[in-house]
Tab-separated table of C-alpha atoms in Angstrom:
chain	number	residue	atom	x	y	z
J	316	UNK	CA	83.715	165.544	43.546
J	317	UNK	CA	86.207	165.117	40.775
J	318	UNK	CA	86.036	168.747	39.905
J	319	UNK	CA	86.917	169.534	43.514
J	320	UNK	CA	90.006	167.338	43.454
J	321	UNK	CA	91.113	168.863	40.212
J	322	UNK	CA	90.584	172.254	41.679
J	323	UNK	CA	92.756	171.379	44.633
J	324	UNK	CA	95.523	170.103	42.415
J	325	UNK	CA	95.339	173.196	40.342
J	326	UNK	CA	95.527	175.237	43.514
J	327	UNK	CA	98.635	173.446	44.590
J	328	UNK	CA	100.260	174.016	41.277
J	329	UNK	CA	99.260	177.635	41.363
J	330	UNK	CA	100.587	177.981	44.874
J	331	UNK	CA	103.831	176.477	43.830
J	332	UNK	CA	104.116	178.771	40.916
J	333	UNK	CA	103.378	181.744	43.040
J	334	UNK	CA	105.639	180.775	45.921
J	335	UNK	CA	109.334	181.489	46.145
J	336	UNK	CA	110.224	177.924	45.433
J	337	UNK	CA	110.299	178.684	41.762
J	338	UNK	CA	113.334	180.841	42.381
J	339	UNK	CA	115.011	178.048	44.367
J	340	UNK	CA	114.535	175.725	41.480
J	341	UNK	CA	116.609	178.034	39.513
J	342	UNK	CA	119.174	178.494	42.273
J	343	UNK	CA	119.537	174.866	43.338
J	344	UNK	CA	122.192	173.839	40.877
J	345	UNK	CA	124.143	176.953	41.841
J	346	UNK	CA	123.952	176.015	45.502
J	347	UNK	CA	125.016	172.515	44.819
J	348	UNK	CA	127.963	173.729	42.831
J	349	UNK	CA	128.947	176.051	45.646
J	350	UNK	CA	128.700	173.266	48.147
J	351	UNK	CA	130.839	171.049	46.054
J	352	UNK	CA	133.436	173.744	45.705
J	353	UNK	CA	133.441	174.227	49.427
J	354	UNK	CA	133.858	170.571	50.154
J	355	UNK	CA	136.677	170.377	47.658
J	356	UNK	CA	138.376	173.293	49.335
J	357	UNK	CA	137.937	172.061	52.920
J	358	UNK	CA	138.582	168.456	52.258
J	359	UNK	CA	141.852	167.997	54.099
J	360	UNK	CA	140.573	169.926	57.137
J	361	UNK	CA	137.377	168.064	57.366
J	362	UNK	CA	139.124	164.824	56.802
J	363	UNK	CA	141.453	165.536	59.665
J	364	UNK	CA	138.572	166.452	61.898
J	365	UNK	CA	136.739	163.345	60.983
J	366	UNK	CA	139.763	161.218	61.646
J	367	UNK	CA	140.190	162.758	65.056
J	368	UNK	CA	136.581	162.120	65.894
J	369	UNK	CA	136.861	158.561	64.822
J	370	UNK	CA	139.924	158.093	66.932
J	371	UNK	CA	138.081	159.538	69.880
J	372	UNK	CA	135.151	157.245	69.394
J	373	UNK	CA	137.332	154.198	69.063
J	374	UNK	CA	138.009	152.217	72.256
J	375	UNK	CA	141.200	153.326	74.043
J	376	UNK	CA	144.403	151.355	73.626
J	377	UNK	CA	145.263	151.769	77.276
J	378	UNK	CA	142.580	151.389	79.875
J	379	UNK	CA	141.848	154.238	82.171
J	380	UNK	CA	143.346	152.618	85.232
J	381	UNK	CA	146.654	151.957	83.464
J	382	UNK	CA	146.743	155.480	82.213
J	383	UNK	CA	146.201	156.837	85.687
J	384	UNK	CA	148.996	154.733	87.027
J	385	UNK	CA	151.487	155.760	84.428
J	386	UNK	CA	150.702	159.404	84.022
J	387	UNK	CA	149.783	162.071	86.484
J	388	UNK	CA	146.180	162.992	86.235
J	389	UNK	CA	144.073	165.469	88.090
J	390	UNK	CA	142.859	164.129	91.405
J	391	UNK	CA	139.399	162.548	91.507
J	392	UNK	CA	136.744	164.966	92.575
J	393	UNK	CA	134.326	163.960	95.210
J	394	UNK	CA	131.289	164.331	93.057
J	395	UNK	CA	132.163	161.717	90.587
J	396	UNK	CA	133.095	159.306	93.325
J	397	UNK	CA	129.935	159.990	95.273
J	398	UNK	CA	127.790	159.534	92.232
J	399	UNK	CA	129.328	156.146	91.617
J	400	UNK	CA	129.052	155.151	95.216
J	401	UNK	CA	125.508	156.295	95.475
J	402	UNK	CA	124.572	154.359	92.428
J	403	UNK	CA	126.252	151.259	93.733
J	404	UNK	CA	124.680	151.689	97.135
J	405	UNK	CA	121.206	152.185	95.758
J	406	UNK	CA	121.581	149.140	93.608
J	407	UNK	CA	122.618	147.086	96.590
J	408	UNK	CA	119.812	148.437	98.715
J	409	UNK	CA	117.298	147.723	96.023
J	410	UNK	CA	118.479	144.197	95.728
J	411	UNK	CA	118.311	143.620	99.463
J	412	UNK	CA	114.849	145.160	99.605
J	413	UNK	CA	113.561	142.994	96.838
J	414	UNK	CA	114.895	139.946	98.610
J	415	UNK	CA	113.343	141.034	101.881
J	416	UNK	CA	110.024	141.765	100.215
J	417	UNK	CA	109.898	138.370	98.629
J	418	UNK	CA	110.726	136.724	101.967
J	419	UNK	CA	108.057	138.696	103.778
J	420	UNK	CA	105.479	137.930	101.124
J	421	UNK	CA	106.202	134.254	101.375
J	422	UNK	CA	106.082	134.367	105.152
J	423	UNK	CA	102.707	136.116	105.156
J	424	UNK	CA	101.236	133.706	102.656
J	425	UNK	CA	98.188	134.273	100.551
J	426	UNK	CA	98.734	136.184	97.351
J	427	UNK	CA	102.534	136.176	97.344
J	428	UNK	CA	103.064	138.088	94.142
J	429	UNK	CA	100.532	140.752	94.960
J	430	UNK	CA	101.940	141.397	98.419
J	431	UNK	CA	105.416	141.493	97.023
J	432	UNK	CA	104.407	143.963	94.357
J	433	UNK	CA	102.684	146.202	96.883
J	434	UNK	CA	105.618	146.193	99.244
J	435	UNK	CA	108.079	146.949	96.503
J	436	UNK	CA	105.992	149.754	95.079
J	437	UNK	CA	105.733	151.373	98.492
J	438	UNK	CA	109.378	151.060	99.399
J	439	UNK	CA	111.136	151.558	96.095
J	440	UNK	CA	108.913	154.409	95.138
J	441	UNK	CA	110.350	156.362	98.028
J	442	UNK	CA	113.957	155.544	97.070
J	443	UNK	CA	113.470	156.494	93.468
J	444	UNK	CA	112.330	159.940	94.502
J	445	UNK	CA	115.036	162.539	94.398
J	446	UNK	CA	116.596	163.612	97.636
J	447	UNK	CA	116.077	167.263	96.883
J	448	UNK	CA	112.430	167.973	97.697
J	449	UNK	CA	110.460	171.160	97.249
J	450	UNK	CA	110.884	172.011	100.924
J	451	UNK	CA	114.658	171.957	100.527
J	452	UNK	CA	114.432	174.383	97.652
J	453	UNK	CA	112.096	176.719	99.517
J	454	UNK	CA	114.218	176.865	102.670
J	455	UNK	CA	116.826	178.996	101.049
J	456	UNK	CA	114.355	181.264	99.315
J	457	UNK	CA	113.348	184.599	100.761
J	458	UNK	CA	110.046	186.371	100.361
J	459	UNK	CA	110.107	189.545	98.339
J	460	UNK	CA	108.298	192.145	100.398
J	461	UNK	CA	109.009	195.220	98.281
J	462	UNK	CA	105.748	196.991	97.521
J	463	UNK	CA	105.551	198.105	93.943
J	464	UNK	CA	103.753	201.358	93.240
J	465	UNK	CA	101.308	199.679	90.905
J	466	UNK	CA	100.176	197.052	93.295
J	467	UNK	CA	99.497	199.439	96.144
J	468	UNK	CA	96.268	200.583	94.514
J	469	UNK	CA	95.322	197.167	93.334
J	470	UNK	CA	93.831	195.486	96.387
J	471	UNK	CA	92.462	192.008	96.000
J	472	UNK	CA	88.739	192.089	95.379
J	473	UNK	CA	86.658	191.285	98.398
J	474	UNK	CA	83.692	189.052	98.018
J	475	UNK	CA	81.341	191.997	98.337
J	476	UNK	CA	82.959	193.853	95.489
J	477	UNK	CA	83.010	190.782	93.317
J	478	UNK	CA	79.347	190.180	93.844
J	479	UNK	CA	78.503	193.801	93.161
J	480	UNK	CA	80.518	193.735	89.989
J	481	UNK	CA	78.813	190.575	88.806
J	482	UNK	CA	75.394	191.958	89.572
J	483	UNK	CA	76.079	195.213	87.756
J	484	UNK	CA	77.449	193.270	84.802
J	485	UNK	CA	74.387	191.116	84.666
J	486	UNK	CA	72.171	194.164	84.798
J	487	UNK	CA	73.938	195.984	82.011
J	488	UNK	CA	74.210	192.974	79.733
J	489	UNK	CA	70.611	191.861	80.043
J	490	UNK	CA	69.165	195.267	79.253
J	491	UNK	CA	69.958	197.076	76.065
J	492	UNK	CA	73.491	198.390	76.299
J	493	UNK	CA	72.532	202.000	76.169
J	494	UNK	CA	75.048	204.746	76.267
J	495	UNK	CA	73.893	205.813	79.690
J	496	UNK	CA	74.321	202.398	81.192
J	497	UNK	CA	77.718	201.993	79.568
J	498	UNK	CA	78.835	205.341	80.840
J	499	UNK	CA	77.619	204.449	84.302
J	500	UNK	CA	79.538	201.201	84.363
J	501	UNK	CA	82.647	202.795	82.938
J	502	UNK	CA	82.635	205.715	85.369
J	503	UNK	CA	84.180	205.095	88.744
J	504	UNK	CA	84.548	208.015	91.171
J	505	UNK	CA	87.824	207.213	92.942
J	506	UNK	CA	89.869	205.420	90.374
J	507	UNK	CA	93.515	206.317	90.724
J	508	UNK	CA	95.121	203.775	88.480
J	509	UNK	CA	93.551	202.331	85.412
J	510	UNK	CA	96.008	199.483	85.433
J	511	UNK	CA	94.797	198.014	88.639
J	512	UNK	CA	91.166	198.100	87.633
J	513	UNK	CA	91.782	196.612	84.251
J	514	UNK	CA	93.768	193.796	85.738
J	515	UNK	CA	91.028	193.281	88.297
J	516	UNK	CA	88.414	193.022	85.628
J	517	UNK	CA	88.899	189.787	83.852
J	518	UNK	CA	86.639	188.023	81.442
J	519	UNK	CA	85.868	185.333	84.005
J	520	UNK	CA	85.971	186.872	87.503
J	521	UNK	CA	87.916	184.619	89.803
J	522	UNK	CA	86.531	184.282	93.263
J	523	UNK	CA	89.172	183.947	95.972
J	524	UNK	CA	88.570	180.668	97.661
J	525	UNK	CA	89.035	180.701	101.383
J	526	UNK	CA	89.423	177.470	103.271
J	527	UNK	CA	88.549	178.116	106.906
J	528	UNK	CA	89.568	174.720	108.187
J	529	UNK	CA	92.788	174.459	106.208
J	530	UNK	CA	95.170	175.826	108.823
J	531	UNK	CA	96.593	173.984	111.777
J	532	UNK	CA	94.884	174.406	115.122
J	533	UNK	CA	96.653	176.183	117.951
J	534	UNK	CA	95.905	173.423	120.419
J	535	UNK	CA	94.772	175.678	123.254
J	536	UNK	CA	91.516	173.867	123.845
J	537	UNK	CA	91.222	170.123	123.872
J	538	UNK	CA	88.044	168.207	123.343
J	539	UNK	CA	88.735	165.790	126.178
J	540	UNK	CA	88.747	168.526	128.801
J	541	UNK	CA	85.629	168.759	130.960
J	542	UNK	CA	84.770	172.407	130.256
J	543	UNK	CA	85.271	172.300	126.506
J	544	UNK	CA	82.787	174.485	124.743
J	545	UNK	CA	79.731	176.166	126.193
J	546	UNK	CA	76.332	174.549	126.207
J	547	UNK	CA	73.290	176.738	126.104
J	548	UNK	CA	70.500	174.304	126.809
J	549	UNK	CA	67.619	176.737	126.752
J	550	UNK	CA	68.697	178.264	123.490
J	551	UNK	CA	69.139	174.894	121.904
J	552	UNK	CA	65.702	173.802	123.019
J	553	UNK	CA	64.178	176.983	121.694
J	554	UNK	CA	65.959	176.509	118.406
J	555	UNK	CA	64.598	173.009	118.141
J	556	UNK	CA	61.129	174.246	118.941
J	557	UNK	CA	61.360	176.987	116.360
J	558	UNK	CA	62.557	174.536	113.753
J	559	UNK	CA	59.751	172.115	114.479
J	560	UNK	CA	57.191	174.896	114.354
J	561	UNK	CA	58.562	176.237	111.106
J	562	UNK	CA	58.624	172.858	109.426
J	563	UNK	CA	55.331	171.653	110.848
J	564	UNK	CA	52.510	171.283	108.370
J	565	UNK	CA	48.882	170.855	109.304
J	566	UNK	CA	48.019	167.158	109.412
J	567	UNK	CA	47.254	165.730	106.015
J	568	UNK	CA	45.137	162.859	107.215
J	569	UNK	CA	43.502	161.390	110.285
J	570	UNK	CA	46.521	159.314	111.194
J	571	UNK	CA	48.727	162.358	111.397
J	572	UNK	CA	46.152	164.130	113.487
J	573	UNK	CA	46.021	161.252	115.951
J	574	UNK	CA	49.816	161.153	116.080
J	575	UNK	CA	49.875	164.848	116.871
J	576	UNK	CA	47.329	164.451	119.644
J	577	UNK	CA	49.169	161.494	121.115
J	578	UNK	CA	52.363	163.476	121.242
J	579	UNK	CA	50.540	166.356	122.863
J	580	UNK	CA	49.088	163.972	125.447
J	581	UNK	CA	45.448	164.425	124.532
J	582	UNK	CA	45.037	160.804	123.533
J	583	UNK	CA	46.060	157.691	125.429
J	584	UNK	CA	48.959	155.680	124.177
J	585	UNK	CA	48.579	152.041	123.227
J	586	UNK	CA	48.775	149.636	124.992
J	587	UNK	CA	46.747	151.489	127.571
J	588	UNK	CA	48.720	152.044	130.746
J	589	UNK	CA	46.828	153.505	133.672
J	590	UNK	CA	50.005	155.046	134.993
J	591	UNK	CA	50.773	156.969	131.818
J	592	UNK	CA	52.483	160.184	132.845
J	593	UNK	CA	53.633	158.746	136.193
J	594	UNK	CA	56.800	157.116	134.971
J	595	UNK	CA	59.000	158.649	137.663
J	596	UNK	CA	56.802	157.251	140.374
J	597	UNK	CA	57.765	153.753	139.292
J	598	UNK	CA	61.280	154.382	140.507
J	599	UNK	CA	60.225	155.327	144.032
J	600	UNK	CA	60.148	152.425	146.441
J	601	UNK	CA	56.816	151.462	148.026
J	602	UNK	CA	58.194	151.914	151.548
J	603	UNK	CA	58.189	155.645	151.007
J	604	UNK	CA	54.463	155.479	150.387
J	605	UNK	CA	53.676	153.459	153.502
J	606	UNK	CA	56.046	154.453	156.275
J	607	UNK	CA	55.095	158.082	156.657
J	608	UNK	CA	55.771	158.321	160.390
J	609	UNK	CA	59.211	159.636	159.570
J	610	UNK	CA	57.634	162.894	158.483
J	611	UNK	CA	56.007	163.214	161.909
J	612	UNK	CA	59.219	162.777	163.881
J	613	UNK	CA	60.415	166.326	164.265
J	614	UNK	CA	57.381	168.340	165.048
J	615	UNK	CA	54.531	166.129	166.173
J	616	UNK	CA	53.997	165.516	169.930
J	617	UNK	CA	54.308	161.903	171.017
J	618	UNK	CA	50.946	161.687	172.656
J	619	UNK	CA	47.713	163.551	172.503
J	620	UNK	CA	44.910	164.224	170.077
J	621	UNK	CA	47.127	165.710	167.431
J	622	UNK	CA	49.287	162.656	167.338
J	623	UNK	CA	46.217	160.523	167.046
J	624	UNK	CA	44.884	162.640	164.231
J	625	UNK	CA	48.156	162.648	162.337
J	626	UNK	CA	48.574	158.930	162.635
J	627	UNK	CA	45.134	158.483	161.118
J	628	UNK	CA	46.153	160.812	158.317
J	629	UNK	CA	49.257	158.730	157.692
J	630	UNK	CA	47.256	155.517	157.619
J	631	UNK	CA	44.873	157.014	155.138
J	632	UNK	CA	47.681	158.243	152.897
J	633	UNK	CA	49.478	154.924	152.992
J	634	UNK	CA	46.375	153.308	151.602
J	635	UNK	CA	46.049	155.910	148.862
J	636	UNK	CA	47.338	154.597	145.533
J	637	UNK	CA	46.717	157.788	143.592
J	638	UNK	CA	48.991	160.267	145.327
J	639	UNK	CA	52.692	160.431	144.619
J	640	UNK	CA	55.099	160.176	147.536
J	641	UNK	CA	55.920	163.837	147.186
J	642	UNK	CA	52.266	164.797	147.380
J	643	UNK	CA	51.809	162.734	150.533
J	644	UNK	CA	54.735	164.438	152.156
J	645	UNK	CA	53.313	167.822	151.218
J	646	UNK	CA	49.996	166.823	152.740
J	647	UNK	CA	51.625	166.101	156.069
J	648	UNK	CA	53.709	169.245	155.931
J	649	UNK	CA	50.612	171.318	155.355
J	650	UNK	CA	49.202	170.001	158.597
J	651	UNK	CA	52.445	170.770	160.353
J	652	UNK	CA	52.295	174.383	159.170
J	653	UNK	CA	48.673	174.612	160.185
J	654	UNK	CA	49.288	173.356	163.709
J	655	UNK	CA	52.373	175.493	164.155
J	656	UNK	CA	50.317	178.604	163.411
J	657	UNK	CA	47.743	177.485	165.942
J	658	UNK	CA	50.403	176.673	168.544
J	659	UNK	CA	49.277	179.182	171.187
J	660	UNK	CA	45.735	177.978	171.110
J	661	UNK	CA	46.795	174.384	171.318
J	662	UNK	CA	49.117	174.921	174.250
J	663	UNK	CA	46.324	176.793	175.961
J	664	UNK	CA	44.064	173.840	175.405
J	665	UNK	CA	46.772	171.467	176.396
J	666	UNK	CA	46.843	169.408	173.287
J	667	UNK	CA	50.166	170.563	172.034
J	668	UNK	CA	52.965	169.554	174.331
J	669	UNK	CA	56.339	169.933	172.797
J	670	UNK	CA	58.316	166.696	172.349
J	671	UNK	CA	60.855	167.570	175.048
J	672	UNK	CA	58.579	169.105	177.642
J	673	UNK	CA	56.559	167.174	180.205
J	674	UNK	CA	53.010	166.167	179.892
J	675	UNK	CA	50.519	168.841	180.924
J	676	UNK	CA	47.229	168.201	182.520
J	677	UNK	CA	44.413	168.358	180.058
J	678	UNK	CA	41.581	170.789	180.516
V	97	UNK	CA	20.726	205.323	109.019
V	98	UNK	CA	22.006	201.902	108.081
V	99	UNK	CA	24.964	203.373	106.263
V	100	UNK	CA	25.913	205.374	109.308
V	101	UNK	CA	25.852	202.306	111.522
V	102	UNK	CA	28.041	200.291	109.200
V	103	UNK	CA	30.522	203.168	108.940
V	104	UNK	CA	30.593	203.503	112.702
V	105	UNK	CA	31.150	199.799	113.058
V	106	UNK	CA	34.395	200.029	111.139
V	107	UNK	CA	35.877	202.613	113.457
V	108	UNK	CA	34.790	201.149	116.756
V	109	UNK	CA	36.650	198.486	118.661
V	110	UNK	CA	39.548	197.397	116.494
V	111	UNK	CA	41.750	197.209	119.556
V	112	UNK	CA	39.769	195.311	122.155
V	113	UNK	CA	37.297	192.626	121.366
V	114	UNK	CA	34.813	192.828	124.211
V	115	UNK	CA	32.116	190.247	123.960
V	116	UNK	CA	28.705	191.692	123.259
V	117	UNK	CA	29.927	195.209	122.509
V	118	UNK	CA	30.199	196.333	118.963
V	119	UNK	CA	28.336	194.989	116.019
V	120	UNK	CA	29.652	191.435	116.036
V	121	UNK	CA	27.896	188.333	117.158
V	122	UNK	CA	29.546	186.908	120.279
V	123	UNK	CA	30.924	183.443	119.812
V	124	UNK	CA	32.298	181.040	122.408
V	125	UNK	CA	33.213	177.454	122.153
V	126	UNK	CA	30.578	176.627	124.781
V	127	UNK	CA	26.991	176.085	123.845
V	128	UNK	CA	25.493	178.054	126.691
V	129	UNK	CA	26.236	180.706	129.323
V	130	UNK	CA	25.199	178.072	131.833
V	131	UNK	CA	27.778	175.807	130.393
V	132	UNK	CA	30.393	178.507	130.778
V	133	UNK	CA	29.473	178.884	134.428
V	134	UNK	CA	29.739	175.153	134.914
V	135	UNK	CA	33.171	175.177	133.327
V	136	UNK	CA	34.258	177.939	135.679
V	137	UNK	CA	33.033	176.013	138.674
V	138	UNK	CA	34.866	172.906	137.663
V	139	UNK	CA	38.082	174.810	137.194
V	140	UNK	CA	37.879	176.533	140.577
V	141	UNK	CA	36.960	173.318	142.362
V	142	UNK	CA	40.001	171.634	140.907
V	143	UNK	CA	42.251	174.499	141.991
V	144	UNK	CA	41.000	174.572	145.593
V	145	UNK	CA	40.392	170.896	146.064
V	146	UNK	CA	43.460	170.011	148.155
V	147	UNK	CA	43.116	172.907	150.547
V	148	UNK	CA	39.428	172.257	151.020
V	149	UNK	CA	39.815	168.552	151.735
V	150	UNK	CA	42.468	169.214	154.342
V	151	UNK	CA	40.363	171.791	156.098
V	152	UNK	CA	37.370	169.537	155.843
V	153	UNK	CA	39.311	166.697	157.428
V	154	UNK	CA	40.001	168.951	160.390
V	155	UNK	CA	36.298	169.525	160.671
V	156	UNK	CA	35.042	165.990	160.265
V	157	UNK	CA	36.623	164.250	163.219
V	158	UNK	CA	36.055	163.966	166.951
V	159	UNK	CA	39.672	163.592	167.980
V	160	UNK	CA	40.958	167.102	167.595
V	161	UNK	CA	40.025	169.697	170.170
V	162	UNK	CA	36.802	171.560	169.567
V	163	UNK	CA	38.531	174.862	169.120
V	164	UNK	CA	40.392	173.609	166.097
V	165	UNK	CA	37.244	172.336	164.563
V	166	UNK	CA	35.484	175.627	165.016
V	167	UNK	CA	38.302	177.474	163.386
V	168	UNK	CA	38.213	175.038	160.505
V	169	UNK	CA	34.470	175.563	160.117
V	170	UNK	CA	34.970	179.245	159.731
V	171	UNK	CA	37.865	178.767	157.369
V	172	UNK	CA	36.022	176.571	154.960
V	173	UNK	CA	33.347	179.186	154.443
V	174	UNK	CA	35.991	181.640	153.325
V	175	UNK	CA	36.513	179.803	150.076
V	176	UNK	CA	34.680	181.010	146.995
V	177	UNK	CA	31.281	179.600	146.353
V	178	UNK	CA	32.331	178.282	143.006
V	179	UNK	CA	35.153	176.340	144.645
V	180	UNK	CA	32.559	173.978	146.064
V	181	UNK	CA	32.330	170.761	144.099
V	182	UNK	CA	28.642	170.503	144.996
V	183	UNK	CA	27.879	173.331	142.618
V	184	UNK	CA	29.126	171.402	139.631
V	185	UNK	CA	26.290	170.389	137.390
V	186	UNK	CA	26.612	167.488	135.036
V	187	UNK	CA	25.236	169.064	131.905
V	188	UNK	CA	25.341	167.685	128.433
V	189	UNK	CA	28.668	168.400	126.850
V	190	UNK	CA	27.209	169.215	123.456
V	191	UNK	CA	23.843	170.795	124.083
V	192	UNK	CA	24.175	171.859	127.751
V	193	UNK	CA	20.983	170.062	128.696
V	194	UNK	CA	20.722	169.813	132.502
V	195	UNK	CA	18.532	166.744	132.619
V	196	UNK	CA	18.466	163.384	130.906
V	197	UNK	CA	22.210	162.849	130.877
V	198	UNK	CA	23.825	159.531	130.044
V	199	UNK	CA	26.631	159.785	132.560
V	200	UNK	CA	29.318	157.670	130.987
V	201	UNK	CA	29.254	159.635	127.766
V	202	UNK	CA	28.465	162.998	129.367
V	203	UNK	CA	25.756	163.622	126.790
V	204	UNK	CA	22.073	164.232	126.819
V	205	UNK	CA	19.948	161.303	125.797
V	206	UNK	CA	18.929	162.930	122.553
V	207	UNK	CA	22.465	163.512	121.323
V	208	UNK	CA	23.417	160.080	122.587
V	209	UNK	CA	20.707	158.491	120.566
V	210	UNK	CA	21.693	160.466	117.491
V	211	UNK	CA	25.304	159.373	117.653
V	212	UNK	CA	24.456	155.790	118.501
V	213	UNK	CA	22.267	155.590	115.430
V	214	UNK	CA	25.153	156.794	113.283
V	215	UNK	CA	27.467	154.215	114.853
V	216	UNK	CA	29.770	156.753	116.506
V	217	UNK	CA	29.592	155.239	119.973
V	218	UNK	CA	31.820	152.260	120.567
V	219	UNK	CA	29.998	149.143	121.685
V	220	UNK	CA	26.558	150.684	121.525
V	221	UNK	CA	23.947	148.778	119.656
V	222	UNK	CA	20.189	148.898	119.367
V	223	UNK	CA	18.739	146.661	122.016
V	224	UNK	CA	16.579	143.777	121.110
V	225	UNK	CA	15.894	140.572	122.827
V	226	UNK	CA	13.286	138.019	123.260
């Protein structure tokens, strides 16, 4: 340790000896003598200057206002006046604001000091900002649209090119940098300017960031309108199905298997409901199940065997708890179709008199 | 001879898998051809059930004119034979045994006994009293 310190000291000494300061040591007294001579020579001049300066610094014998009154001075420029006025005005405004803030804070109650501080920071912060904002500066500026010859060739790298470049770089660096690979990377078929390419290639390739949602919308379409956007229901359902099929794993345990079967409808749901699968039937009123004569109104004759038969059918259906109302209607309609096809035969027999026509004598 | 058959087997029938043709054992999920027939009958009965009942209702009454009933008689015979529910046979679901079926479980008595002994049937216990 000690040897090191000594060494450093020695170094310093050596450095000093070697440096130009040794010469200055010799020349210092000369310089000082010169300086002294100079000061002796310029003494009256400097003294005068110094006296003048002192007189300037000293407070004036006449005040400015008196001077202006007595002697003719240049007229006051607007700027100086405005600056003063502005300052005064801002001071006044600030005072009034502080007063107002304190009043408001007290009126509100609660944490008076905190509210006051918040209010003041919000309001005064705005005043303390300069009036000239960036937008003001930019208004006057014009965009330089002259195309320089260099930059014509240099187009900004597209994402595709960037990626390709990165990939090729990775390839060349990972493998041994053979001459062939270097040559390949260096060689570019249509390279007009070297400048552009070199500037493009930087140590860290910068990817141009594009913000899609940064700009302002045009406002053509509004979300509140009824026909906003298109809905493709089938496609959406298919997408959902595809997603569920892609993500579906075979069941890991018995519980999952039972869940799957329940969803598929192979297994009853708990608590057991005999009308599982007939939820829509619950909404239909019972009168539609019982009063089925309405379906007979149009086509069925008022009297005769067919009417008798159909009424029996309706009674039977009304007592049937298993058919849905739609199925019952279809049942009756089937009979209607059947009898309509057999109309000729029935009229021949005399069983089918039309609702409007008179009664025929039976055979 | 054997080599030739195996070589042939590779070339034949990659496109269509016809049951029984080729050199593969035929496999169905049904135990029996009889069971398959029974399944077919059940399916057809279910498909034609509504139509058949309606036509049958036209037949089985004494209100409608006779002519209608005769027509209905003829019509009902035009259905397929396998559409008749009477042809359905309650076979065992597992072994396709035609006789000795325990109806509620749709199984032959032998299979039923096997499962009951292994405690797979809910609420079934060996009987003993006295």
